[in-house]
Short mmCIF file of C-alpha atoms in Angstrom, two decimals:
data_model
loop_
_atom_site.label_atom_id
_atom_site.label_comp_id
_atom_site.label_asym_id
_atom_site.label_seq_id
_atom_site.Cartn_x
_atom_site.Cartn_y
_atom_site.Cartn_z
CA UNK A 1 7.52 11.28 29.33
CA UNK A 2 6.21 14.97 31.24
CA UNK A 3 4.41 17.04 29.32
CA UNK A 4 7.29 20.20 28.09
CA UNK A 5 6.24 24.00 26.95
CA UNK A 6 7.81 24.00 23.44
CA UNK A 7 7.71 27.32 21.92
CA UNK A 8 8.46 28.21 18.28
CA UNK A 9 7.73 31.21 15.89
CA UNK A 10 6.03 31.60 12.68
CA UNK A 11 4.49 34.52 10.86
CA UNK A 12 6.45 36.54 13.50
CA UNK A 13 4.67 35.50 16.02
CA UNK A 14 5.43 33.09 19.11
CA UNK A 15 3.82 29.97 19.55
CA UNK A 16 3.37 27.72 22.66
CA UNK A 17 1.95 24.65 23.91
CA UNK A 18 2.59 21.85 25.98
CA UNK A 19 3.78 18.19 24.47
CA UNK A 20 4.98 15.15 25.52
CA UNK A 21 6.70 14.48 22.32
CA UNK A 22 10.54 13.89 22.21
CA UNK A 23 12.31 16.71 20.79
CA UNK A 24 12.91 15.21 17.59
CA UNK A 25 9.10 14.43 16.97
CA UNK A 26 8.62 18.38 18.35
CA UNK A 27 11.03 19.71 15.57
CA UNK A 28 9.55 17.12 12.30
CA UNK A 29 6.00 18.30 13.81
CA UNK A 30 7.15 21.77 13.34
CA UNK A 31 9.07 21.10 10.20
CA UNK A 32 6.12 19.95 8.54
CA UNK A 33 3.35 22.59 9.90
CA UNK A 34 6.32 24.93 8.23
CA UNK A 35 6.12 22.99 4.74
CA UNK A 36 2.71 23.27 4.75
CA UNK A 37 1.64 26.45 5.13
CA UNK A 38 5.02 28.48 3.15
CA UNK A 39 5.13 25.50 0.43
CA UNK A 40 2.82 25.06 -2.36
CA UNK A 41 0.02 27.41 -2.85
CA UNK A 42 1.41 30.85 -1.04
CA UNK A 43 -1.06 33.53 0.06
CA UNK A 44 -0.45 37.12 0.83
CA UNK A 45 0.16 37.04 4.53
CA UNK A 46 -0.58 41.05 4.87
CA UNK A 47 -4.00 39.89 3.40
CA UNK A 48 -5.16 36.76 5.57
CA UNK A 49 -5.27 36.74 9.13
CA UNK A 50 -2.02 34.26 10.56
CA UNK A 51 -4.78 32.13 12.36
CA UNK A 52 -6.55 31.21 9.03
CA UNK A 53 -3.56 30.50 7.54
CA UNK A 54 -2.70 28.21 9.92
CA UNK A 55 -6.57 26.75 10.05
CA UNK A 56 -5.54 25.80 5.94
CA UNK A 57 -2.17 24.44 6.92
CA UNK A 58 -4.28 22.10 9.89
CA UNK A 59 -6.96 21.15 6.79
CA UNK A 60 -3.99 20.34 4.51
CA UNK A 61 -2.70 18.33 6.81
CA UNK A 62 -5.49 16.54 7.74
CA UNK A 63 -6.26 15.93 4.00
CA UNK A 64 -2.67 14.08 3.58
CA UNK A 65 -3.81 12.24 6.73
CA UNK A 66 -6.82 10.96 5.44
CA UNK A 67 -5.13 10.03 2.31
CA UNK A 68 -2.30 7.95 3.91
CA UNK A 69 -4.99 6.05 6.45
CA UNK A 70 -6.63 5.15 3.17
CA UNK A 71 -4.00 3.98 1.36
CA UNK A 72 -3.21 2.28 4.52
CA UNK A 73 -6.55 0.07 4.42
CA UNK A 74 -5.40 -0.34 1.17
CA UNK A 75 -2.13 -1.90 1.58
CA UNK A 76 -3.59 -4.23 4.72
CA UNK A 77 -6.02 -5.28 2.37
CA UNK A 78 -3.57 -6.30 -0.24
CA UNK A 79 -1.33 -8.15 1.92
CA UNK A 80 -4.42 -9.75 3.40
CA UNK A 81 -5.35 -11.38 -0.03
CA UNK A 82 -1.65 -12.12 -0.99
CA UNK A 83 -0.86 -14.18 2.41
CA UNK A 84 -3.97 -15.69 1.58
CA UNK A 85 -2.94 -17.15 -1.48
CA UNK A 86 0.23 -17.79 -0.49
CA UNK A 87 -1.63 -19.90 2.78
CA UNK A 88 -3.49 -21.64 -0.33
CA UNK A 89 -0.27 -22.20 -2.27
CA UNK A 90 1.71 -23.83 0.32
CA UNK A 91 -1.57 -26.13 1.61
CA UNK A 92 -1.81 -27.37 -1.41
CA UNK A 93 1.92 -28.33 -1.81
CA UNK A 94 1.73 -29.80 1.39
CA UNK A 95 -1.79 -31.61 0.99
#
């Protein structure tokens, strides 16, 4: 897919940048930078600066990244051991 300028607005100001996303990965990227940074915790925007705002919403979102690559180790791990056993199980009935 070409790369596309996608423009979108937040803090009333525009935003830009290039992607070669589809549109619907464009809008739940957007969606979720949105959830981010007006969900939750609020802070005064007339007292932080937009672009440390959005700096927190980029850390927040990396934090829930982290989280779900750990929890996916986790889960691999799990189903490691469990097909494992299971392997075990039916070599046994078998043997």
């Amino acid at each position: 897919m070409q790369d596309r300028l996608v423009r979108f607005h937040l803090f009333g100001q525009e935003f830009t940048f290039y992607s070669d996303a589809s549109e619907d990965e464009v809008d739940a990227i957007i969606d979720l930078l949105r959830q981010e940074l007006e969900g939750g915790e609020t802070v005064s925007r007339s007292a932080v600066p937009s672009s440390k705002i959005l700096v927190l919403g980029c850390l927040r979102m990396t934090a829930r990244y982290v989280q779900l690559q750990r929890e996916y180790q986790d889960f691999r791990q799990t189903e490691q051991r469990t097909l494992a056993e299971l392997a075990e199980k039916v070599r046994v009935v078998l043997d």
